[in-house]
């Protein structure tokens, strides 16, 4: 094995979009819609809108930075370009890895919930088995992993479209004002807690930039892929949430381990277990892209000389960061065996919001230095200011509510 071999550029715009979209969709709507409803009640749609706006501003900051610096371990590089502090770059890179590990551990538990619709298998065995199996695919190569993710993403989208179609009558029975009102039984605190958890459903676009070194023409491809993935996921999310909260009550949603299967069934659709199967596929997709993301960050940090050189070892045949991938898999298995699903999702949201705050601040510093942008997209400087403010405000409110 070699630590000097380079990653192979094989990914075009369609595969990168599907990679990011699969991560976003798998991370939230299939697993956490019920948990968000448990916090926000009938304000669930509004909670998702708030989460989308918070993530959206940061997504635009990522679009410019991805064009400026198309490399693996991208967030660490962004911070290093802004502040020149190696320790800060390493810390943020490790926070990204921790967030990805927590996310994959949560998703693997979601997989076990949907699998329970078919087989009576202990959750721990199902979760660990999923991580091990997907780790083998990830070690085979980025092209194989990305193509697998793209196929699974197409199935995920089909599942969401089936839910929307089955519950389409809900759109004729709603009033726009009701979608943006606060449920008096849960109040503002419940709405913000729900938005904090729903934010987890929108993360994923930040993972896309970590495959920049395996993307063709990354300065143009990566920003466009982030934009397209965010638009598509937002449209699907809001449609599904509107259907779900009008077909069944928030309490029913929150108590289900396979919430979209329940929505599909209550909409009168035949063969509701189809949604359980698709939900499993969605979760599988979310886990595999987290494995890819975390391993590429560790590889990128090691390549920069900021972590052990062993983590930059690339398999001579498959051209994948083999040691970094094995480390990530071990930590994911430990996470899914130790922590419950909601706690893992909250940990992920807190870590990612903290990272998003620093990414926005990095772009502010870089832009104020009048550094030349050789990328494809330039955003107004007000964008990272608003992005940082929204992320910091959400973090502060959530921490205050925990105290």
mmCIF file of C-alpha atoms in Angstrom:
data_model
loop_
_atom_site.group_PDB
_atom_site.id
_atom_site.type_symbol
_atom_site.label_atom_id
_atom_site.label_comp_id
_atom_site.label_asym_id
_atom_site.label_seq_id
_atom_site.Cartn_x
_atom_site.Cartn_y
_atom_site.Cartn_z
ATOM 1 C CA UNK A 1 0.000 0.000 0.000
ATOM 2 C CA UNK A 2 1.151 3.519 -0.758
ATOM 3 C CA UNK A 3 0.813 6.838 1.061
ATOM 4 C CA UNK A 4 1.803 8.791 -2.054
ATOM 5 C CA UNK A 5 -0.834 7.501 -4.503
ATOM 6 C CA UNK A 6 -3.514 10.008 -5.495
ATOM 7 C CA UNK A 7 -7.274 9.639 -5.462
ATOM 8 C CA UNK A 8 -8.843 9.097 -8.869
ATOM 9 C CA UNK A 9 -11.082 11.759 -10.518
ATOM 10 C CA UNK A 10 -14.074 9.794 -11.822
ATOM 11 C CA UNK A 11 -17.184 11.687 -10.635
ATOM 12 C CA UNK A 12 -19.224 14.020 -12.849
ATOM 13 C CA UNK A 13 -22.072 16.380 -11.908
ATOM 14 C CA UNK A 14 -24.917 13.783 -11.926
ATOM 15 C CA UNK A 15 -23.112 11.371 -9.597
ATOM 16 C CA UNK A 16 -22.048 14.156 -7.220
ATOM 17 C CA UNK A 17 -25.616 15.506 -7.066
ATOM 18 C CA UNK A 18 -27.010 12.034 -6.381
ATOM 19 C CA UNK A 19 -24.279 11.427 -3.789
ATOM 20 C CA UNK A 20 -25.214 14.601 -1.903
ATOM 21 C CA UNK A 21 -28.953 14.185 -2.347
ATOM 22 C CA UNK A 22 -28.785 10.621 -1.087
ATOM 23 C CA UNK A 23 -26.981 11.750 2.045
ATOM 24 C CA UNK A 24 -29.461 14.559 2.727
ATOM 25 C CA UNK A 25 -32.585 12.480 2.130
ATOM 26 C CA UNK A 26 -31.380 9.370 3.933
ATOM 27 C CA UNK A 27 -30.302 11.383 6.956
ATOM 28 C CA UNK A 28 -33.643 12.856 7.859
ATOM 29 C CA UNK A 29 -37.017 12.306 6.367
ATOM 30 C CA UNK A 30 -37.134 8.518 6.625
ATOM 31 C CA UNK A 31 -35.802 8.347 10.177
ATOM 32 C CA UNK A 32 -36.484 11.593 12.035
ATOM 33 C CA UNK A 33 -39.776 13.045 10.797
ATOM 34 C CA UNK A 34 -41.588 11.324 13.658
ATOM 35 C CA UNK A 35 -39.088 12.548 16.243
ATOM 36 C CA UNK A 36 -39.429 16.141 14.994
ATOM 37 C CA UNK A 37 -43.219 15.855 15.232
ATOM 38 C CA UNK A 38 -42.799 14.729 18.827
ATOM 39 C CA UNK A 39 -41.084 18.049 19.640
ATOM 40 C CA UNK A 40 -42.996 20.473 17.401
ATOM 41 C CA UNK A 41 -46.491 18.942 17.051
ATOM 42 C CA UNK A 42 -48.528 20.605 14.308
ATOM 43 C CA UNK A 43 -45.614 23.061 13.817
ATOM 44 C CA UNK A 44 -43.545 20.299 12.210
ATOM 45 C CA UNK A 45 -43.682 21.890 8.747
ATOM 46 C CA UNK A 46 -42.563 25.240 10.173
ATOM 47 C CA UNK A 47 -39.722 23.500 12.020
ATOM 48 C CA UNK A 48 -38.481 22.056 8.724
ATOM 49 C CA UNK A 49 -38.746 25.482 7.044
ATOM 50 C CA UNK A 50 -36.635 27.084 9.800
ATOM 51 C CA UNK A 51 -34.065 24.289 9.513
ATOM 52 C CA UNK A 52 -33.965 24.700 5.728
ATOM 53 C CA UNK A 53 -33.361 28.451 5.946
ATOM 54 C CA UNK A 54 -30.590 27.952 8.522
ATOM 55 C CA UNK A 55 -28.879 25.360 6.334
ATOM 56 C CA UNK A 56 -29.506 27.275 3.098
ATOM 57 C CA UNK A 57 -27.381 30.315 3.879
ATOM 58 C CA UNK A 58 -24.481 28.107 4.912
ATOM 59 C CA UNK A 59 -24.913 26.037 1.748
ATOM 60 C CA UNK A 60 -24.257 29.158 -0.334
ATOM 61 C CA UNK A 61 -21.094 29.825 1.667
ATOM 62 C CA UNK A 62 -19.984 26.260 0.955
ATOM 63 C CA UNK A 63 -20.659 26.795 -2.738
ATOM 64 C CA UNK A 64 -18.135 29.639 -2.945
ATOM 65 C CA UNK A 65 -15.546 27.952 -0.724
ATOM 66 C CA UNK A 66 -15.830 24.671 -2.644
ATOM 67 C CA UNK A 67 -14.943 26.546 -5.819
ATOM 68 C CA UNK A 68 -12.046 28.370 -4.175
ATOM 69 C CA UNK A 69 -10.480 25.318 -2.520
ATOM 70 C CA UNK A 70 -11.536 22.012 -4.173
ATOM 71 C CA UNK A 71 -9.705 19.594 -1.854
ATOM 72 C CA UNK A 72 -10.424 16.784 0.624
ATOM 73 C CA UNK A 73 -10.622 17.759 4.330
ATOM 74 C CA UNK A 74 -12.150 20.897 2.880
ATOM 75 C CA UNK A 75 -13.499 22.527 6.057
ATOM 76 C CA UNK A 76 -10.116 22.262 7.741
ATOM 77 C CA UNK A 77 -8.523 23.848 4.683
ATOM 78 C CA UNK A 78 -11.112 26.675 4.691
ATOM 79 C CA UNK A 79 -10.278 27.490 8.300
ATOM 80 C CA UNK A 80 -6.556 27.246 7.657
ATOM 81 C CA UNK A 81 -6.851 29.709 4.766
ATOM 82 C CA UNK A 82 -8.826 32.106 6.981
ATOM 83 C CA UNK A 83 -6.971 31.857 10.299
ATOM 84 C CA UNK A 84 -3.716 29.983 9.643
ATOM 85 C CA UNK A 85 -4.145 27.988 12.869
ATOM 86 C CA UNK A 86 -3.232 24.348 12.421
ATOM 87 C CA UNK A 87 -4.783 23.258 15.720
ATOM 88 C CA UNK A 88 -8.117 24.843 14.759
ATOM 89 C CA UNK A 89 -8.125 23.154 11.367
ATOM 90 C CA UNK A 90 -7.390 19.762 12.918
ATOM 91 C CA UNK A 91 -10.062 20.286 15.598
ATOM 92 C CA UNK A 92 -12.744 21.157 13.051
ATOM 93 C CA UNK A 93 -11.774 18.249 10.830
ATOM 94 C CA UNK A 94 -12.121 15.873 13.768
ATOM 95 C CA UNK A 95 -15.462 17.486 14.676
ATOM 96 C CA UNK A 96 -16.661 16.767 11.136
ATOM 97 C CA UNK A 97 -15.589 13.160 11.515
ATOM 98 C CA UNK A 98 -17.320 12.915 14.903
ATOM 99 C CA UNK A 99 -20.511 14.351 13.410
ATOM 100 C CA UNK A 100 -20.396 11.888 10.536
ATOM 101 C CA UNK A 101 -19.790 8.969 12.865
ATOM 102 C CA UNK A 102 -22.712 10.003 15.106
ATOM 103 C CA UNK A 103 -24.917 10.468 12.040
ATOM 104 C CA UNK A 104 -24.106 7.030 10.622
ATOM 105 C CA UNK A 105 -24.653 5.432 14.035
ATOM 106 C CA UNK A 106 -28.089 7.093 14.254
ATOM 107 C CA UNK A 107 -29.002 6.044 10.731
ATOM 108 C CA UNK A 108 -27.975 2.452 11.347
ATOM 109 C CA UNK A 109 -30.464 2.377 14.219
ATOM 110 C CA UNK A 110 -33.099 3.791 11.867
ATOM 111 C CA UNK A 111 -32.295 0.922 9.515
ATOM 112 C CA UNK A 112 -32.933 -1.547 12.337
ATOM 113 C CA UNK A 113 -36.336 0.083 12.950
ATOM 114 C CA UNK A 114 -37.448 -0.399 9.338
ATOM 115 C CA UNK A 115 -35.934 -3.893 9.196
ATOM 116 C CA UNK A 116 -38.143 -4.772 12.159
ATOM 117 C CA UNK A 117 -41.140 -4.539 9.812
ATOM 118 C CA UNK A 118 -39.873 -7.722 8.147
ATOM 119 C CA UNK A 119 -37.706 -9.663 10.587
ATOM 120 C CA UNK A 120 -37.362 -9.967 14.337
ATOM 121 C CA UNK A 121 -33.641 -9.209 14.522
ATOM 122 C CA UNK A 122 -31.951 -7.510 17.506
ATOM 123 C CA UNK A 123 -31.299 -3.851 16.744
ATOM 124 C CA UNK A 124 -27.612 -4.054 17.643
ATOM 125 C CA UNK A 125 -26.975 -6.949 15.246
ATOM 126 C CA UNK A 126 -28.809 -5.220 12.383
ATOM 127 C CA UNK A 127 -27.002 -1.923 12.954
ATOM 128 C CA UNK A 128 -23.513 -3.406 13.180
ATOM 129 C CA UNK A 129 -24.114 -5.729 10.229
ATOM 130 C CA UNK A 130 -25.138 -2.764 8.074
ATOM 131 C CA UNK A 131 -21.997 -0.779 8.921
ATOM 132 C CA UNK A 132 -19.690 -3.724 8.230
ATOM 133 C CA UNK A 133 -21.344 -4.537 4.908
ATOM 134 C CA UNK A 134 -21.227 -0.963 3.660
ATOM 135 C CA UNK A 135 -17.642 -0.615 4.835
ATOM 136 C CA UNK A 136 -16.659 -3.406 2.448
ATOM 137 C CA UNK A 137 -18.307 -1.537 -0.447
ATOM 138 C CA UNK A 138 -16.573 1.713 0.527
ATOM 139 C CA UNK A 139 -13.196 -0.021 0.536
ATOM 140 C CA UNK A 140 -13.763 -1.282 -3.012
ATOM 141 C CA UNK A 141 -13.610 2.187 -4.547
ATOM 142 C CA UNK A 142 -15.231 5.615 -4.801
ATOM 143 C CA UNK A 143 -16.791 4.931 -8.200
ATOM 144 C CA UNK A 144 -18.463 1.765 -6.930
ATOM 145 C CA UNK A 145 -19.577 3.562 -3.761
ATOM 146 C CA UNK A 146 -20.920 6.587 -5.634
ATOM 147 C CA UNK A 147 -22.785 4.443 -8.162
ATOM 148 C CA UNK A 148 -24.298 2.387 -5.337
ATOM 149 C CA UNK A 149 -25.329 5.629 -3.615
ATOM 150 C CA UNK A 150 -26.833 6.971 -6.860
ATOM 151 C CA UNK A 151 -28.969 3.856 -7.347
ATOM 152 C CA UNK A 152 -30.153 3.962 -3.753
ATOM 153 C CA UNK A 153 -30.906 7.687 -4.058
ATOM 154 C CA UNK A 154 -33.183 7.039 -7.037
ATOM 155 C CA UNK A 155 -35.061 4.488 -4.919
ATOM 156 C CA UNK A 156 -35.292 6.966 -2.011
ATOM 157 C CA UNK A 157 -36.787 9.615 -4.267
ATOM 158 C CA UNK A 158 -39.273 7.088 -5.625
ATOM 159 C CA UNK A 159 -40.349 6.281 -2.059
ATOM 160 C CA UNK A 160 -40.957 9.926 -1.209
ATOM 161 C CA UNK A 161 -42.905 10.438 -4.430
ATOM 162 C CA UNK A 162 -45.067 7.413 -3.532
ATOM 163 C CA UNK A 163 -45.832 8.950 -0.122
ATOM 164 C CA UNK A 164 -46.680 12.306 -1.714
ATOM 165 C CA UNK A 165 -48.895 10.672 -4.333
ATOM 166 C CA UNK A 166 -50.701 8.443 -1.813
ATOM 167 C CA UNK A 167 -51.440 11.438 0.411
ATOM 168 C CA UNK A 168 -52.006 13.977 -2.369
ATOM 169 C CA UNK A 169 -55.512 14.813 -1.096
ATOM 170 C CA UNK A 170 -53.864 16.495 1.897
ATOM 171 C CA UNK A 171 -52.811 19.407 -0.299
ATOM 172 C CA UNK A 172 -56.438 20.315 -1.032
ATOM 173 C CA UNK A 173 -57.379 20.328 2.651
ATOM 174 C CA UNK A 174 -54.752 22.655 4.087
ATOM 175 C CA UNK A 175 -54.533 26.385 4.628
ATOM 176 C CA UNK A 176 -51.213 28.136 4.109
ATOM 177 C CA UNK A 177 -51.569 30.013 7.394
ATOM 178 C CA UNK A 178 -51.851 26.768 9.349
ATOM 179 C CA UNK A 179 -48.487 25.586 8.047
ATOM 180 C CA UNK A 180 -46.697 28.513 9.642
ATOM 181 C CA UNK A 181 -48.513 28.721 12.967
ATOM 182 C CA UNK A 182 -47.062 27.617 16.292
ATOM 183 C CA UNK A 183 -48.702 24.664 18.026
ATOM 184 C CA UNK A 184 -49.898 26.108 21.390
ATOM 185 C CA UNK A 185 -49.400 22.734 23.069
ATOM 186 C CA UNK A 186 -45.657 22.843 22.316
ATOM 187 C CA UNK A 187 -44.961 26.583 22.032
ATOM 188 C CA UNK A 188 -41.884 28.331 20.697
ATOM 189 C CA UNK A 189 -39.544 26.098 22.688
ATOM 190 C CA UNK A 190 -41.003 23.003 21.039
ATOM 191 C CA UNK A 191 -40.769 24.617 17.612
ATOM 192 C CA UNK A 192 -37.086 25.484 18.060
ATOM 193 C CA UNK A 193 -36.306 22.053 19.515
ATOM 194 C CA UNK A 194 -38.019 20.519 16.496
ATOM 195 C CA UNK A 195 -36.131 22.803 14.108
ATOM 196 C CA UNK A 196 -32.858 21.874 15.816
ATOM 197 C CA UNK A 197 -33.579 18.188 15.211
ATOM 198 C CA UNK A 198 -34.960 18.831 11.702
ATOM 199 C CA UNK A 199 -31.699 20.579 10.855
ATOM 200 C CA UNK A 200 -30.140 17.112 10.976
ATOM 201 C CA UNK A 201 -32.323 16.242 7.990
ATOM 202 C CA UNK A 202 -30.685 18.944 5.840
ATOM 203 C CA UNK A 203 -27.061 18.165 6.545
ATOM 204 C CA UNK A 204 -25.237 16.327 3.816
ATOM 205 C CA UNK A 205 -24.281 19.048 1.356
ATOM 206 C CA UNK A 206 -21.201 19.765 3.476
ATOM 207 C CA UNK A 207 -20.090 16.159 2.953
ATOM 208 C CA UNK A 208 -20.103 16.632 -0.806
ATOM 209 C CA UNK A 209 -17.039 18.884 -0.796
ATOM 210 C CA UNK A 210 -14.908 16.118 0.699
ATOM 211 C CA UNK A 211 -14.946 14.197 -2.585
ATOM 212 C CA UNK A 212 -13.632 17.221 -4.521
ATOM 213 C CA UNK A 213 -10.357 15.454 -5.318
ATOM 214 C CA UNK A 214 -12.345 12.628 -6.921
ATOM 215 C CA UNK A 215 -14.590 14.988 -8.947
ATOM 216 C CA UNK A 216 -14.101 16.132 -12.519
ATOM 217 C CA UNK A 217 -13.765 19.943 -12.840
ATOM 218 C CA UNK A 218 -14.549 20.430 -9.116
ATOM 219 C CA UNK A 219 -14.466 24.263 -9.157
ATOM 220 C CA UNK A 220 -17.596 24.257 -11.318
ATOM 221 C CA UNK A 221 -19.140 20.866 -10.540
ATOM 222 C CA UNK A 222 -19.162 21.076 -6.746
ATOM 223 C CA UNK A 223 -21.009 24.427 -6.301
ATOM 224 C CA UNK A 224 -23.661 23.437 -8.844
ATOM 225 C CA UNK A 225 -24.089 20.026 -7.246
ATOM 226 C CA UNK A 226 -24.620 21.582 -3.792
ATOM 227 C CA UNK A 227 -27.271 23.955 -5.157
ATOM 228 C CA UNK A 228 -29.168 21.271 -7.067
ATOM 229 C CA UNK A 229 -29.120 18.830 -4.141
ATOM 230 C CA UNK A 230 -30.427 21.459 -1.711
ATOM 231 C CA UNK A 231 -33.267 22.551 -4.019
ATOM 232 C CA UNK A 232 -34.396 18.995 -4.703
ATOM 233 C CA UNK A 233 -34.268 17.898 -1.065
ATOM 234 C CA UNK A 234 -36.196 20.964 0.134
ATOM 235 C CA UNK A 235 -39.018 20.405 -2.360
ATOM 236 C CA UNK A 236 -39.333 16.731 -1.409
ATOM 237 C CA UNK A 237 -39.090 17.350 2.333
ATOM 238 C CA UNK A 238 -41.767 19.996 2.547
ATOM 239 C CA UNK A 239 -44.174 17.988 0.389
ATOM 240 C CA UNK A 240 -43.711 14.849 2.499
ATOM 241 C CA UNK A 241 -44.026 16.728 5.807
ATOM 242 C CA UNK A 242 -47.271 18.385 4.689
ATOM 243 C CA UNK A 243 -48.714 15.018 3.708
ATOM 244 C CA UNK A 244 -47.511 13.236 6.855
ATOM 245 C CA UNK A 245 -48.849 15.802 9.327
ATOM 246 C CA UNK A 246 -52.233 15.907 7.618
ATOM 247 C CA UNK A 247 -52.694 12.149 7.241
ATOM 248 C CA UNK A 248 -51.879 11.182 10.848
ATOM 249 C CA UNK A 249 -51.441 13.040 14.124
ATOM 250 C CA UNK A 250 -48.025 14.187 15.391
ATOM 251 C CA UNK A 251 -48.308 11.816 18.349
ATOM 252 C CA UNK A 252 -48.819 8.856 16.001
ATOM 253 C CA UNK A 253 -45.839 9.956 13.922
ATOM 254 C CA UNK A 254 -43.593 10.329 16.949
ATOM 255 C CA UNK A 255 -44.399 6.880 18.332
ATOM 256 C CA UNK A 256 -43.646 4.985 15.112
ATOM 257 C CA UNK A 257 -40.280 3.349 14.397
ATOM 258 C CA UNK A 258 -41.122 3.419 10.664
ATOM 259 C CA UNK A 259 -43.055 6.707 10.321
ATOM 260 C CA UNK A 260 -43.343 6.955 6.546
ATOM 261 C CA UNK A 261 -44.585 3.380 6.330
ATOM 262 C CA UNK A 262 -47.387 4.387 8.715
ATOM 263 C CA UNK A 263 -48.189 7.482 6.635
ATOM 264 C CA UNK A 264 -48.288 5.397 3.458
ATOM 265 C CA UNK A 265 -50.569 2.858 5.098
ATOM 266 C CA UNK A 266 -52.948 5.462 6.542
ATOM 267 C CA UNK A 267 -53.160 7.103 3.113
ATOM 268 C CA UNK A 268 -54.908 3.946 1.916
ATOM 269 C CA UNK A 269 -52.027 2.609 -0.155
ATOM 270 C CA UNK A 270 -51.644 -1.097 -0.784
ATOM 271 C CA UNK A 271 -48.522 -2.977 0.332
ATOM 272 C CA UNK A 272 -47.284 -0.448 2.940
ATOM 273 C CA UNK A 273 -44.193 -2.555 3.615
ATOM 274 C CA UNK A 274 -42.833 -1.254 0.313
ATOM 275 C CA UNK A 275 -42.066 1.938 2.233
ATOM 276 C CA UNK A 276 -40.273 -0.012 4.943
ATOM 277 C CA UNK A 277 -38.062 -1.548 2.270
ATOM 278 C CA UNK A 278 -37.393 1.843 0.672
ATOM 279 C CA UNK A 279 -36.773 3.345 4.108
ATOM 280 C CA UNK A 280 -34.093 0.737 4.696
ATOM 281 C CA UNK A 281 -32.493 1.595 1.361
ATOM 282 C CA UNK A 282 -32.582 5.303 2.207
ATOM 283 C CA UNK A 283 -30.803 4.700 5.481
ATOM 284 C CA UNK A 284 -28.242 2.450 3.792
ATOM 285 C CA UNK A 285 -27.474 5.298 1.420
ATOM 286 C CA UNK A 286 -27.033 7.785 4.242
ATOM 287 C CA UNK A 287 -24.600 5.494 6.041
ATOM 288 C CA UNK A 288 -22.415 4.759 3.018
ATOM 289 C CA UNK A 289 -21.906 8.430 2.202
ATOM 290 C CA UNK A 290 -20.978 9.132 5.832
ATOM 291 C CA UNK A 291 -18.362 6.369 5.655
ATOM 292 C CA UNK A 292 -16.951 7.984 2.512
ATOM 293 C CA UNK A 293 -17.015 11.477 4.019
ATOM 294 C CA UNK A 294 -15.340 10.612 7.322
ATOM 295 C CA UNK A 295 -12.602 8.531 5.718
ATOM 296 C CA UNK A 296 -11.833 11.283 3.185
ATOM 297 C CA UNK A 297 -11.510 13.894 5.933
ATOM 298 C CA UNK A 298 -9.072 11.743 7.896
ATOM 299 C CA UNK A 299 -7.187 11.047 4.669
ATOM 300 C CA UNK A 300 -7.114 14.752 3.810
ATOM 301 C CA UNK A 301 -5.879 15.773 7.271
ATOM 302 C CA UNK A 302 -3.136 13.144 7.106
ATOM 303 C CA UNK A 303 -2.189 14.235 3.589
ATOM 304 C CA UNK A 304 -1.772 17.800 4.885
ATOM 305 C CA UNK A 305 0.603 16.424 7.528
ATOM 306 C CA UNK A 306 -1.827 17.240 10.353
ATOM 307 C CA UNK A 307 -2.529 13.654 11.450
ATOM 308 C CA UNK A 308 -0.623 10.368 11.392
ATOM 309 C CA UNK A 309 0.729 9.512 7.954
ATOM 310 C CA UNK A 310 -0.809 6.037 8.337
ATOM 311 C CA UNK A 311 -4.247 7.561 7.727
ATOM 312 C CA UNK A 312 -3.162 8.726 4.251
ATOM 313 C CA UNK A 313 -2.380 5.187 3.104
ATOM 314 C CA UNK A 314 -4.185 4.452 -0.180
ATOM 315 C CA UNK A 315 -4.954 0.916 -1.336
ATOM 316 C CA UNK A 316 -2.772 0.216 -4.400
ATOM 317 C CA UNK A 317 -5.574 -1.486 -6.337
ATOM 318 C CA UNK A 318 -8.792 0.197 -5.245
ATOM 319 C CA UNK A 319 -7.290 3.684 -4.679
ATOM 320 C CA UNK A 320 -9.253 4.182 -1.453
ATOM 321 C CA UNK A 321 -7.974 5.439 1.949
ATOM 322 C CA UNK A 322 -7.999 1.992 3.530
ATOM 323 C CA UNK A 323 -6.659 2.733 7.041
ATOM 324 C CA UNK A 324 -8.840 5.823 7.465
ATOM 325 C CA UNK A 325 -11.899 3.812 6.388
ATOM 326 C CA UNK A 326 -11.216 1.024 8.889
ATOM 327 C CA UNK A 327 -10.813 3.527 11.742
ATOM 328 C CA UNK A 328 -14.116 5.174 10.820
ATOM 329 C CA UNK A 329 -15.956 1.846 10.695
ATOM 330 C CA UNK A 330 -14.730 0.864 14.162
ATOM 331 C CA UNK A 331 -15.909 4.167 15.660
ATOM 332 C CA UNK A 332 -19.315 3.940 13.957
ATOM 333 C CA UNK A 333 -19.875 0.481 15.398
ATOM 334 C CA UNK A 334 -19.003 1.740 18.877
ATOM 335 C CA UNK A 335 -21.364 4.722 18.499
ATOM 336 C CA UNK A 336 -24.389 2.704 17.426
ATOM 337 C CA UNK A 337 -23.909 0.276 20.328
ATOM 338 C CA UNK A 338 -23.581 2.995 22.999
ATOM 339 C CA UNK A 339 -25.955 5.914 22.210
ATOM 340 C CA UNK A 340 -29.727 6.133 21.457
ATOM 341 C CA UNK A 341 -30.969 7.519 18.118
ATOM 342 C CA UNK A 342 -32.254 10.944 19.241
ATOM 343 C CA UNK A 343 -29.104 11.640 21.253
ATOM 344 C CA UNK A 344 -26.945 10.792 18.241
ATOM 345 C CA UNK A 345 -29.010 13.105 16.024
ATOM 346 C CA UNK A 346 -28.770 15.951 18.546
ATOM 347 C CA UNK A 347 -25.009 15.468 18.892
ATOM 348 C CA UNK A 348 -24.694 15.563 15.107
ATOM 349 C CA UNK A 349 -26.773 18.746 14.817
ATOM 350 C CA UNK A 350 -24.764 20.500 17.534
ATOM 351 C CA UNK A 351 -21.428 19.566 15.965
ATOM 352 C CA UNK A 352 -22.491 20.481 12.429
ATOM 353 C CA UNK A 353 -24.037 23.810 13.503
ATOM 354 C CA UNK A 354 -20.781 24.691 15.267
ATOM 355 C CA UNK A 355 -18.819 23.812 12.143
ATOM 356 C CA UNK A 356 -21.216 25.757 9.922
ATOM 357 C CA UNK A 357 -20.730 28.830 12.125
ATOM 358 C CA UNK A 358 -16.964 28.653 11.670
ATOM 359 C CA UNK A 359 -17.256 27.993 7.929
ATOM 360 C CA UNK A 360 -19.352 31.146 7.504
ATOM 361 C CA UNK A 361 -16.886 33.150 9.596
ATOM 362 C CA UNK A 362 -14.014 31.765 7.493
ATOM 363 C CA UNK A 363 -15.641 32.986 4.306
ATOM 364 C CA UNK A 364 -16.177 36.431 5.876
ATOM 365 C CA UNK A 365 -12.470 36.659 6.750
ATOM 366 C CA UNK A 366 -11.377 35.431 3.300
ATOM 367 C CA UNK A 367 -13.678 37.837 1.464
ATOM 368 C CA UNK A 368 -12.658 40.826 3.615
ATOM 369 C CA UNK A 369 -9.036 40.173 2.668
ATOM 370 C CA UNK A 370 -10.077 40.707 -0.969
ATOM 371 C CA UNK A 371 -8.569 37.314 -1.792
ATOM 372 C CA UNK A 372 -9.052 36.521 -5.473
ATOM 373 C CA UNK A 373 -11.802 33.993 -6.107
ATOM 374 C CA UNK A 374 -10.806 31.522 -8.825
ATOM 375 C CA UNK A 375 -13.968 29.490 -8.273
ATOM 376 C CA UNK A 376 -17.211 29.361 -10.185
ATOM 377 C CA UNK A 377 -19.573 31.207 -7.790
ATOM 378 C CA UNK A 378 -19.239 34.328 -5.641
ATOM 379 C CA UNK A 379 -21.897 35.095 -3.021
ATOM 380 C CA UNK A 380 -22.617 38.517 -1.424
ATOM 381 C CA UNK A 381 -20.792 38.999 1.876
ATOM 382 C CA UNK A 382 -24.130 39.345 3.688
ATOM 383 C CA UNK A 383 -24.731 35.616 3.077
ATOM 384 C CA UNK A 384 -22.032 34.265 5.438
ATOM 385 C CA UNK A 385 -22.954 36.927 8.019
ATOM 386 C CA UNK A 386 -26.572 35.741 8.094
ATOM 387 C CA UNK A 387 -25.471 32.092 7.987
ATOM 388 C CA UNK A 388 -23.201 32.534 11.006
ATOM 389 C CA UNK A 389 -25.887 34.438 12.931
ATOM 390 C CA UNK A 390 -28.563 31.793 12.317
ATOM 391 C CA UNK A 391 -26.270 28.916 13.289
ATOM 392 C CA UNK A 392 -25.000 30.601 16.454
ATOM 393 C CA UNK A 393 -28.525 31.628 17.518
ATOM 394 C CA UNK A 394 -29.820 28.067 17.091
ATOM 395 C CA UNK A 395 -26.905 26.644 19.096
ATOM 396 C CA UNK A 396 -27.368 29.148 21.939
ATOM 397 C CA UNK A 397 -31.117 28.600 22.152
ATOM 398 C CA UNK A 398 -30.758 24.828 22.207
ATOM 399 C CA UNK A 399 -27.993 24.828 24.830
ATOM 400 C CA UNK A 400 -30.057 27.222 26.962
ATOM 401 C CA UNK A 401 -33.049 24.884 26.746
ATOM 402 C CA UNK A 402 -30.916 21.963 27.951
ATOM 403 C CA UNK A 403 -29.689 23.833 31.029
#
